[in-house]
PDB file of C-alpha atoms in Angstrom:
ATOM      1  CA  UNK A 259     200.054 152.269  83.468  1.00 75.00           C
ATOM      2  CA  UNK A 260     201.135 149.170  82.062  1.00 85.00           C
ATOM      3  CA  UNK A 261     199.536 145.407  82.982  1.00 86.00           C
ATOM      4  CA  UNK A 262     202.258 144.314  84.212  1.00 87.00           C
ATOM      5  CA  UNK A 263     203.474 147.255  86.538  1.00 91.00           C
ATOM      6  CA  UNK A 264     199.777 147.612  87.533  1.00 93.00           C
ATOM      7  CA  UNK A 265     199.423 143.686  88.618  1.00 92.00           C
ATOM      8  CA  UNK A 266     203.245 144.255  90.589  1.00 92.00           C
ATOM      9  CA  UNK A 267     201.708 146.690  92.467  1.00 95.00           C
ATOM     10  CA  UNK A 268     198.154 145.071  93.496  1.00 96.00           C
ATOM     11  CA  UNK A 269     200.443 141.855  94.281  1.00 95.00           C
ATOM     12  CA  UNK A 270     202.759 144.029  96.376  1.00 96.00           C
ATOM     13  CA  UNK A 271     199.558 145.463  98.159  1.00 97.00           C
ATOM     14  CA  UNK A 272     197.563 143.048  98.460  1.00 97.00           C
ATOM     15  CA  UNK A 273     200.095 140.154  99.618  1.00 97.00           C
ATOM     16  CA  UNK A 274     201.612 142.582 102.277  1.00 97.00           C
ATOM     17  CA  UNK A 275     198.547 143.556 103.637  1.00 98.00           C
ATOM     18  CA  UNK A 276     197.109 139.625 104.011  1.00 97.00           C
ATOM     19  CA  UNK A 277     200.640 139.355 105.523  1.00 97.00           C
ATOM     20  CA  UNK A 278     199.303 141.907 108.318  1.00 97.00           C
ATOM     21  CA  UNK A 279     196.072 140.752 108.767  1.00 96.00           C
ATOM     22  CA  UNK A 280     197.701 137.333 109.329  1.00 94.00           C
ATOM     23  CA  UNK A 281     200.144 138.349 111.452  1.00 94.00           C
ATOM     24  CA  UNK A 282     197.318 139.997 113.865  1.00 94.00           C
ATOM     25  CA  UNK A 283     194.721 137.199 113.643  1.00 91.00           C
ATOM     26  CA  UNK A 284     197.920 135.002 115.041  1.00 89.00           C
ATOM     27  CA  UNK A 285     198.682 137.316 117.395  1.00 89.00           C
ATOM     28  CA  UNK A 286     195.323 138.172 118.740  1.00 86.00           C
ATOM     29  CA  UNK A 287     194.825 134.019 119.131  1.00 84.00           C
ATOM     30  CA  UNK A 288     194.806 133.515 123.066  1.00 76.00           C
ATOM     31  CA  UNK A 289     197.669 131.261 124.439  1.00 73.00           C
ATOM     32  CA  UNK A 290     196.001 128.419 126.765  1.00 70.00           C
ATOM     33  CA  UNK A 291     198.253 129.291 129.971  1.00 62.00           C
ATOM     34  CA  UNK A 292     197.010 125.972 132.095  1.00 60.00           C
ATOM     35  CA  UNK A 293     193.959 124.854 134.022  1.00 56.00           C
ATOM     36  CA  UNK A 294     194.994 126.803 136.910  1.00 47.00           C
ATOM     37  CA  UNK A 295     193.721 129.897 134.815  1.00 48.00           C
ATOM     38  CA  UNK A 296     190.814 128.729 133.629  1.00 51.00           C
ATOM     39  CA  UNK A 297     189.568 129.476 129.351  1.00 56.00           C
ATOM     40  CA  UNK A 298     188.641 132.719 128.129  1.00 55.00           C
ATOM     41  CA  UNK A 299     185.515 133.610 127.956  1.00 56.00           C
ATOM     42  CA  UNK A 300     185.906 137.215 126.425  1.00 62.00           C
ATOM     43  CA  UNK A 301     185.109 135.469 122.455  1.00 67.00           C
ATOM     44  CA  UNK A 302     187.636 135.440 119.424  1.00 76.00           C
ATOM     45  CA  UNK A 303     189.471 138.743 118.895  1.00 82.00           C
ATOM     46  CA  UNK A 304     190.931 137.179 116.323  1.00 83.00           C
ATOM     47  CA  UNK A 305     188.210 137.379 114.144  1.00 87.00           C
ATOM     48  CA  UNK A 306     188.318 141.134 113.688  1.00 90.00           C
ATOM     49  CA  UNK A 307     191.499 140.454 111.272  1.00 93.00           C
ATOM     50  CA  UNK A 308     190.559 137.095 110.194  1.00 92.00           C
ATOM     51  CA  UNK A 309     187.242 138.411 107.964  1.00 93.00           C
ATOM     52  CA  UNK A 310     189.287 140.934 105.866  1.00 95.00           C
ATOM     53  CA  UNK A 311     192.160 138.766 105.740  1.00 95.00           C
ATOM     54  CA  UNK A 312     190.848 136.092 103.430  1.00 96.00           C
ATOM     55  CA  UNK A 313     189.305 137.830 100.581  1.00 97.00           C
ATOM     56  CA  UNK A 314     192.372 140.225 100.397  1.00 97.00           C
ATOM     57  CA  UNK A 315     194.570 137.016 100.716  1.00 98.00           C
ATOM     58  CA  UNK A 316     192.352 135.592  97.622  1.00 98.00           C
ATOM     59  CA  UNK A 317     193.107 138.656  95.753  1.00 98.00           C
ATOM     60  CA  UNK A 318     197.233 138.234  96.758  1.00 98.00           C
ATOM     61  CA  UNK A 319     196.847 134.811  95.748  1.00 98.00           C
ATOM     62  CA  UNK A 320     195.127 135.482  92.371  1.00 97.00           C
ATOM     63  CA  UNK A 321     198.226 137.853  91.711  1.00 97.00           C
ATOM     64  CA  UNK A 322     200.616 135.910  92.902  1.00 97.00           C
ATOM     65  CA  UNK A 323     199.449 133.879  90.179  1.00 96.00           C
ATOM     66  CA  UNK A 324     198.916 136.691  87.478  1.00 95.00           C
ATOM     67  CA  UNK A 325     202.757 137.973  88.268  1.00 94.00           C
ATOM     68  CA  UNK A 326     204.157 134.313  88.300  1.00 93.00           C
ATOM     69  CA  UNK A 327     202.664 133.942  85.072  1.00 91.00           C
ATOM     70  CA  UNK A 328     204.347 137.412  83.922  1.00 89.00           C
ATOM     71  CA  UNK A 329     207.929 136.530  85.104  1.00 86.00           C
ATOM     72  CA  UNK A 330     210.446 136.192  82.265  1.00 85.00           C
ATOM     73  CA  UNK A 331     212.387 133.416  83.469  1.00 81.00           C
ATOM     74  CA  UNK A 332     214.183 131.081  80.941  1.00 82.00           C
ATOM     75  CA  UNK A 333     214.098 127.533  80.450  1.00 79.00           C
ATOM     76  CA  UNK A 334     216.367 126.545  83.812  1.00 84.00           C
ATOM     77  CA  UNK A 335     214.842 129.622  86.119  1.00 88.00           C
ATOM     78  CA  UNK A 336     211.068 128.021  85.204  1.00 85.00           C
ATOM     79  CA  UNK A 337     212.947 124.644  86.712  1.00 89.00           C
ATOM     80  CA  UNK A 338     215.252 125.869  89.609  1.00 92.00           C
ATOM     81  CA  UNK A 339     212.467 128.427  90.880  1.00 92.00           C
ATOM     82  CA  UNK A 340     209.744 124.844  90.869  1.00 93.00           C
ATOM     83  CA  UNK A 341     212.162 123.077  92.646  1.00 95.00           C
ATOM     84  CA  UNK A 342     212.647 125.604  95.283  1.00 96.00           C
ATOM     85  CA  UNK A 343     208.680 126.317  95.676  1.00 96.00           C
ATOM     86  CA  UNK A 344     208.070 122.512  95.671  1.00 97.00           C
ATOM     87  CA  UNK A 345     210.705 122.256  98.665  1.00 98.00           C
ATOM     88  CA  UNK A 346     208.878 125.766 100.325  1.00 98.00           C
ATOM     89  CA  UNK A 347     205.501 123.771 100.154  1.00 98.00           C
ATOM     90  CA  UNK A 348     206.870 121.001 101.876  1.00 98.00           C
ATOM     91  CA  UNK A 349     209.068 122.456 104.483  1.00 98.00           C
ATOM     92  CA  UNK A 350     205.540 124.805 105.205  1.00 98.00           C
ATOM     93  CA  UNK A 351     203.296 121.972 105.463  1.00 97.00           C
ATOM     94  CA  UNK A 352     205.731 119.732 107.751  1.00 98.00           C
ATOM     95  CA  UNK A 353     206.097 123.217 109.903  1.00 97.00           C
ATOM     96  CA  UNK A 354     201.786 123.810 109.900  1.00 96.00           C
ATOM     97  CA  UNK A 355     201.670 119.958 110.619  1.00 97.00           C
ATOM     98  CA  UNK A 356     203.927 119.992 113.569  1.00 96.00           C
ATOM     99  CA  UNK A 357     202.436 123.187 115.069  1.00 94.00           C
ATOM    100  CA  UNK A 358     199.026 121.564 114.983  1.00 92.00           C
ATOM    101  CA  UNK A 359     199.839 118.714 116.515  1.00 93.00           C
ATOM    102  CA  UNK A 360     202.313 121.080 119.075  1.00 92.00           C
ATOM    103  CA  UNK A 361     198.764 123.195 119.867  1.00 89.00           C
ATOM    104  CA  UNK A 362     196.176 120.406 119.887  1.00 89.00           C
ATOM    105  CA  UNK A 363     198.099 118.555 122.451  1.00 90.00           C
ATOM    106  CA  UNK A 364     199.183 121.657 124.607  1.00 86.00           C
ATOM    107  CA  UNK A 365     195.070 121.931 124.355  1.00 86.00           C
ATOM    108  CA  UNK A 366     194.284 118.469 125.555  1.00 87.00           C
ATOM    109  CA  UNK A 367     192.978 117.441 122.351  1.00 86.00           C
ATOM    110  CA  UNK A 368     190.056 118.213 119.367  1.00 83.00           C
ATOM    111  CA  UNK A 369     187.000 119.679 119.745  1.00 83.00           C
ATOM    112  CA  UNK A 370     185.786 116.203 120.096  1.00 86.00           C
ATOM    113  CA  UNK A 371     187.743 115.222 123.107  1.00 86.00           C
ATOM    114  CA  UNK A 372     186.103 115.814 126.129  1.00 87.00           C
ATOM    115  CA  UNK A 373     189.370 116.451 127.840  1.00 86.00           C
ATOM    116  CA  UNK A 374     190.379 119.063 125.674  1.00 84.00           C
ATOM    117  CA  UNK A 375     190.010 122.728 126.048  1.00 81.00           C
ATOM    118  CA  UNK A 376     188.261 123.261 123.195  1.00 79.00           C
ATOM    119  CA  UNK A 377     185.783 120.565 123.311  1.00 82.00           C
ATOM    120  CA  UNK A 378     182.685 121.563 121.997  1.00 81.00           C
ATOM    121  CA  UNK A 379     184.116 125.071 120.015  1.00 78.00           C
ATOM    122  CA  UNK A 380     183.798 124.974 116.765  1.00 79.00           C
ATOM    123  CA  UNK A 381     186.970 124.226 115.017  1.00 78.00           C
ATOM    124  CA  UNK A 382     188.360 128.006 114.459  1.00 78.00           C
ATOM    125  CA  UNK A 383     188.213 129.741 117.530  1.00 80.00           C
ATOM    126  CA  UNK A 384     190.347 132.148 120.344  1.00 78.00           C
ATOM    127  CA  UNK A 385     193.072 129.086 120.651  1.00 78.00           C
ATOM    128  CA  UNK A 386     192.829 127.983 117.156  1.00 84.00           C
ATOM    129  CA  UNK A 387     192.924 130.870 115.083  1.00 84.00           C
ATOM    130  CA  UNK A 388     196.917 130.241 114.400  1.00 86.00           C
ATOM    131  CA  UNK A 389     196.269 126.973 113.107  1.00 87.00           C
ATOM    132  CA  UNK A 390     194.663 128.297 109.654  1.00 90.00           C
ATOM    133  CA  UNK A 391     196.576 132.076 109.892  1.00 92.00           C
ATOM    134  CA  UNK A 392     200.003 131.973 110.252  1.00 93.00           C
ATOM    135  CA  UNK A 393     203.144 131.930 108.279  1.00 95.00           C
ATOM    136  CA  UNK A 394     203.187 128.177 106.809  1.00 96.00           C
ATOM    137  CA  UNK A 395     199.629 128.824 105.879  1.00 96.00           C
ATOM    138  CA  UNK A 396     200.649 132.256 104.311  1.00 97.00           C
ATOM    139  CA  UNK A 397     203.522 130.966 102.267  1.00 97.00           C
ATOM    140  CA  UNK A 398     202.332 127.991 101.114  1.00 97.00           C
ATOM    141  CA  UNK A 399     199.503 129.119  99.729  1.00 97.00           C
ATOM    142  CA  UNK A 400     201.271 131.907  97.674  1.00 97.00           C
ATOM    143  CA  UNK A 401     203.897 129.423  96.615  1.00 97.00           C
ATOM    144  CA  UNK A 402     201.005 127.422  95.355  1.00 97.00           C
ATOM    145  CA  UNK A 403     199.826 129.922  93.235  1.00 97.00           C
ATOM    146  CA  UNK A 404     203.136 130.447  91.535  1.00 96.00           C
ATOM    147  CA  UNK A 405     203.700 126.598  90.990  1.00 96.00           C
ATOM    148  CA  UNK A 406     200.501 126.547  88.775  1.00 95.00           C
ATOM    149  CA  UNK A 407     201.340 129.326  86.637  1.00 94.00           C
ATOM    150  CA  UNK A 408     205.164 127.805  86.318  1.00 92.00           C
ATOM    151  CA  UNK A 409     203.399 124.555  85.257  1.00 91.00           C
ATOM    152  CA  UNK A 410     200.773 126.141  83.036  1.00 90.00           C
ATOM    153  CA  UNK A 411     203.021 128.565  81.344  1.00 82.00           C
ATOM    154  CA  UNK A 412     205.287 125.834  80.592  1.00 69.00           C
ATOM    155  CA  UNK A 413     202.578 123.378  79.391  1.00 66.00           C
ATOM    156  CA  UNK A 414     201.257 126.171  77.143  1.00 67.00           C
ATOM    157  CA  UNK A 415     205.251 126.521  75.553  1.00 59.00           C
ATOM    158  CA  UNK A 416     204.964 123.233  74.596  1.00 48.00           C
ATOM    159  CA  UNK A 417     201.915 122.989  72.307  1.00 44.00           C
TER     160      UNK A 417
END
């Protein structure tokens, strides 16, 4: 098996199954339903997806990268496909901004606020999780990894 065909398929793998893992880590994040029914005290389910989740997500990342890299795209393509990642990065991080600041006031505040939920949890926990593992997270990240190898590619054409 070729390189190429063999890196397709880990990237294929790899970045659908950190898509899972994401997808459950959000959903197993507990929804703060008011003070009339108190927090949960049952820990962070989320945590069973959130552990194999990242290194597989490094690995969909580093191919994300490797495949980018791979792509035969001319000239214009290398151009049109930055200017629509650049755009994906920035409609993701206005989307992960506005859901933090959605959650964290839904929440009562930080973990530093005293009048918060979460006061005193550490940062990533059951209500939290979906701030670090979701879908703006998820995409910008990969779209990340292919801006690099679009700019490095290009800068080595150049020399």
């Amino acid at each position: 098996m070729s390189t190429k065909k063999r890196d397709v398929i880990v990237f294929g793998i790899s970045s659908s199954l950190s898509a899972l893992l994401f997808f459950l880590a959000y959903l197993f994040t507990l929804k703060y339903r008011g003070t009339s029914h108190g927090i949960s005290g049952n820990g962070n389910l989320g945590l069973m997806f959130i552990f194999p989740a990242i290194p597989i997500y490094i690995v969909a990342l580093i191919y994300t990268y490797r495949t980018s890299r791979q792509l035969p795209l001319g000239p214009g393509m290398t151009k049109l496909s930055l200017i629509g990642l650049t755009l994906l990065i920035v409609a993701c991080t206005y989307g992960e901004y506005a859901m933090i600041n959605r959650l964290l006031h839904h929440l009562g505040g930080g973990t530093n606020d005293p009048n918060s939920v979460i006061y005193r949890y550490s940062f990533l926990n059951q209500y939290t999780n979906k701030l670090f593992f979701n879908a703006y997270t998820f995409m910008t990240g990969l779209s990340f990894a292919s801006v690099i190898a679009f700019v490095l590619r290009k800068g080595q054409k150049i020399r």
